[in-house]
């Protein structure tokens, strides 16, 4: 902890540096070295979402790729913004523009669904790969239909991650 507080590092600031228990009160400073610190968010703060601790304690954070974790965070954020755990529609312009998740990030939902972490409601006009269906070869594509909807399945996190992910990868 003292190394993190050193003048050449400055990632931690002790609130009461001379106190007997100085480690009990400290602030995490911004990595850029500015005098801005991180704090524990309050439940009344806006734009917050939470992640189930089982994501860490059951090993999911160790077996999921960054894109899969980012997809889960995106869904958790959108569900929190909607005030619950109901399914959320994710439009491409939001996924790409706000969350920075491209096609690879979108494809992450397949494994999350197979692993039991994500419920996917497919829009009627879409194929399982996300592309649009055409009514027939002569009719124009109707792209007005909605996107797929997603909902995190928190009970899925109760599984031990490694066996669950192996089973998911074996499913076609």
mmCIF file with all atom_site columns, N, CA and C in Angstrom, residues 63-65 68 110-116 161-172:
data_model
loop_
_atom_site.group_PDB
_atom_site.id
_atom_site.type_symbol
_atom_site.label_atom_id
_atom_site.label_alt_id
_atom_site.label_comp_id
_atom_site.label_asym_id
_atom_site.label_entity_id
_atom_site.label_seq_id
_atom_site.pdbx_PDB_ins_code
_atom_site.Cartn_x
_atom_site.Cartn_y
_atom_site.Cartn_z
_atom_site.occupancy
_atom_site.B_iso_or_equiv
_atom_site.pdbx_formal_charge
_atom_site.auth_seq_id
_atom_site.auth_comp_id
_atom_site.auth_asym_id
_atom_site.auth_atom_id
_atom_site.pdbx_PDB_model_num
ATOM 1  N N  . UNK A 1 63  ? -13.090 -17.340 -17.361 1.00 0.00 ? 63  UNK A N  1
ATOM 2  C CA . UNK A 1 63  ? -13.305 -18.181 -18.550 1.00 0.00 ? 63  UNK A CA 1
ATOM 3  C C  . UNK A 1 63  ? -13.990 -17.447 -19.692 1.00 0.00 ? 63  UNK A C  1
ATOM 4  N N  . UNK A 1 64  ? -14.574 -16.293 -19.424 1.00 0.00 ? 64  UNK A N  1
ATOM 5  C CA . UNK A 1 64  ? -15.228 -15.530 -20.485 1.00 0.00 ? 64  UNK A CA 1
ATOM 6  C C  . UNK A 1 64  ? -14.235 -14.579 -21.139 1.00 0.00 ? 64  UNK A C  1
ATOM 7  N N  . UNK A 1 65  ? -14.413 -14.374 -22.447 1.00 0.00 ? 65  UNK A N  1
ATOM 8  C CA . UNK A 1 65  ? -13.572 -13.420 -23.167 1.00 0.00 ? 65  UNK A CA 1
ATOM 9  C C  . UNK A 1 65  ? -14.018 -12.004 -22.834 1.00 0.00 ? 65  UNK A C  1
ATOM 10 N N  . UNK A 1 68  ? -17.334 -11.067 -24.290 1.00 0.00 ? 68  UNK A N  1
ATOM 11 C CA . UNK A 1 68  ? -18.468 -11.666 -23.585 1.00 0.00 ? 68  UNK A CA 1
ATOM 12 C C  . UNK A 1 68  ? -18.757 -10.910 -22.291 1.00 0.00 ? 68  UNK A C  1
ATOM 13 N N  . UNK A 1 110 ? -24.013 -15.555 -28.278 1.00 0.00 ? 110 UNK A N  1
ATOM 14 C CA . UNK A 1 110 ? -24.286 -16.971 -28.541 1.00 0.00 ? 110 UNK A CA 1
ATOM 15 C C  . UNK A 1 110 ? -23.738 -17.864 -27.421 1.00 0.00 ? 110 UNK A C  1
ATOM 16 N N  . UNK A 1 111 ? -22.498 -17.653 -27.046 1.00 0.00 ? 111 UNK A N  1
ATOM 17 C CA . UNK A 1 111 ? -21.913 -18.469 -25.983 1.00 0.00 ? 111 UNK A CA 1
ATOM 18 C C  . UNK A 1 111 ? -22.566 -18.164 -24.634 1.00 0.00 ? 111 UNK A C  1
ATOM 19 N N  . UNK A 1 112 ? -22.860 -16.898 -24.384 1.00 0.00 ? 112 UNK A N  1
ATOM 20 C CA . UNK A 1 112 ? -23.508 -16.537 -23.116 1.00 0.00 ? 112 UNK A CA 1
ATOM 21 C C  . UNK A 1 112 ? -24.861 -17.226 -22.993 1.00 0.00 ? 112 UNK A C  1
ATOM 22 N N  . UNK A 1 113 ? -25.571 -17.325 -24.101 1.00 0.00 ? 113 UNK A N  1
ATOM 23 C CA . UNK A 1 113 ? -26.866 -18.002 -24.090 1.00 0.00 ? 113 UNK A CA 1
ATOM 24 C C  . UNK A 1 113 ? -26.680 -19.504 -23.847 1.00 0.00 ? 113 UNK A C  1
ATOM 25 N N  . UNK A 1 114 ? -25.737 -20.113 -24.546 1.00 0.00 ? 114 UNK A N  1
ATOM 26 C CA . UNK A 1 114 ? -25.495 -21.550 -24.371 1.00 0.00 ? 114 UNK A CA 1
ATOM 27 C C  . UNK A 1 114 ? -25.041 -21.888 -22.957 1.00 0.00 ? 114 UNK A C  1
ATOM 28 N N  . UNK A 1 115 ? -24.328 -20.958 -22.327 1.00 0.00 ? 115 UNK A N  1
ATOM 29 C CA . UNK A 1 115 ? -23.836 -21.190 -20.966 1.00 0.00 ? 115 UNK A CA 1
ATOM 30 C C  . UNK A 1 115 ? -24.904 -20.926 -19.917 1.00 0.00 ? 115 UNK A C  1
ATOM 31 N N  . UNK A 1 116 ? -26.078 -20.448 -20.329 1.00 0.00 ? 116 UNK A N  1
ATOM 32 C CA . UNK A 1 116 ? -27.170 -20.203 -19.386 1.00 0.00 ? 116 UNK A CA 1
ATOM 33 C C  . UNK A 1 116 ? -27.083 -18.873 -18.670 1.00 0.00 ? 116 UNK A C  1
ATOM 34 N N  . UNK A 1 161 ? -18.032 -22.055 -13.326 1.00 0.00 ? 161 UNK A N  1
ATOM 35 C CA . UNK A 1 161 ? -17.827 -21.553 -14.684 1.00 0.00 ? 161 UNK A CA 1
ATOM 36 C C  . UNK A 1 161 ? -17.182 -22.554 -15.632 1.00 0.00 ? 161 UNK A C  1
ATOM 37 N N  . UNK A 1 162 ? -16.106 -23.188 -15.235 1.00 0.00 ? 162 UNK A N  1
ATOM 38 C CA . UNK A 1 162 ? -15.363 -24.034 -16.172 1.00 0.00 ? 162 UNK A CA 1
ATOM 39 C C  . UNK A 1 162 ? -16.193 -25.194 -16.712 1.00 0.00 ? 162 UNK A C  1
ATOM 40 N N  . UNK A 1 163 ? -16.849 -25.986 -15.872 1.00 0.00 ? 163 UNK A N  1
ATOM 41 C CA . UNK A 1 163 ? -17.678 -27.061 -16.446 1.00 0.00 ? 163 UNK A CA 1
ATOM 42 C C  . UNK A 1 163 ? -18.824 -26.523 -17.310 1.00 0.00 ? 163 UNK A C  1
ATOM 43 N N  . UNK A 1 164 ? -19.413 -25.414 -16.894 1.00 0.00 ? 164 UNK A N  1
ATOM 44 C CA . UNK A 1 164 ? -20.525 -24.844 -17.663 1.00 0.00 ? 164 UNK A CA 1
ATOM 45 C C  . UNK A 1 164 ? -20.061 -24.353 -19.023 1.00 0.00 ? 164 UNK A C  1
ATOM 46 N N  . UNK A 1 165 ? -18.892 -23.749 -19.084 1.00 0.00 ? 165 UNK A N  1
ATOM 47 C CA . UNK A 1 165 ? -18.409 -23.221 -20.355 1.00 0.00 ? 165 UNK A CA 1
ATOM 48 C C  . UNK A 1 165 ? -17.983 -24.367 -21.268 1.00 0.00 ? 165 UNK A C  1
ATOM 49 N N  . UNK A 1 166 ? -17.445 -25.438 -20.695 1.00 0.00 ? 166 UNK A N  1
ATOM 50 C CA . UNK A 1 166 ? -17.085 -26.608 -21.507 1.00 0.00 ? 166 UNK A CA 1
ATOM 51 C C  . UNK A 1 166 ? -18.341 -27.205 -22.136 1.00 0.00 ? 166 UNK A C  1
ATOM 52 N N  . UNK A 1 167 ? -19.406 -27.354 -21.343 1.00 0.00 ? 167 UNK A N  1
ATOM 53 C CA . UNK A 1 167 ? -20.674 -27.865 -21.883 1.00 0.00 ? 167 UNK A CA 1
ATOM 54 C C  . UNK A 1 167 ? -21.209 -26.945 -22.980 1.00 0.00 ? 167 UNK A C  1
ATOM 55 N N  . UNK A 1 168 ? -21.114 -25.626 -22.758 1.00 0.00 ? 168 UNK A N  1
ATOM 56 C CA . UNK A 1 168 ? -21.620 -24.672 -23.748 1.00 0.00 ? 168 UNK A CA 1
ATOM 57 C C  . UNK A 1 168 ? -20.825 -24.767 -25.041 1.00 0.00 ? 168 UNK A C  1
ATOM 58 N N  . UNK A 1 169 ? -19.538 -24.935 -24.951 1.00 0.00 ? 169 UNK A N  1
ATOM 59 C CA . UNK A 1 169 ? -18.691 -25.027 -26.157 1.00 0.00 ? 169 UNK A CA 1
ATOM 60 C C  . UNK A 1 169 ? -18.929 -26.335 -26.907 1.00 0.00 ? 169 UNK A C  1
ATOM 61 N N  . UNK A 1 170 ? -19.374 -27.377 -26.211 1.00 0.00 ? 170 UNK A N  1
ATOM 62 C CA . UNK A 1 170 ? -19.648 -28.653 -26.861 1.00 0.00 ? 170 UNK A CA 1
ATOM 63 C C  . UNK A 1 170 ? -20.992 -28.651 -27.587 1.00 0.00 ? 170 UNK A C  1
ATOM 64 N N  . UNK A 1 171 ? -21.869 -27.704 -27.244 1.00 0.00 ? 171 UNK A N  1
ATOM 65 C CA . UNK A 1 171 ? -23.173 -27.591 -27.913 1.00 0.00 ? 171 UNK A CA 1
ATOM 66 C C  . UNK A 1 171 ? -22.997 -26.923 -29.261 1.00 0.00 ? 171 UNK A C  1
ATOM 67 N N  . UNK A 1 172 ? -23.705 -27.371 -30.213 1.00 0.00 ? 172 UNK A N  1
ATOM 68 C CA . UNK A 1 172 ? -23.652 -26.754 -31.550 1.00 0.00 ? 172 UNK A CA 1
ATOM 69 C C  . UNK A 1 172 ? -24.891 -25.958 -31.796 1.00 0.00 ? 172 UNK A C  1
#
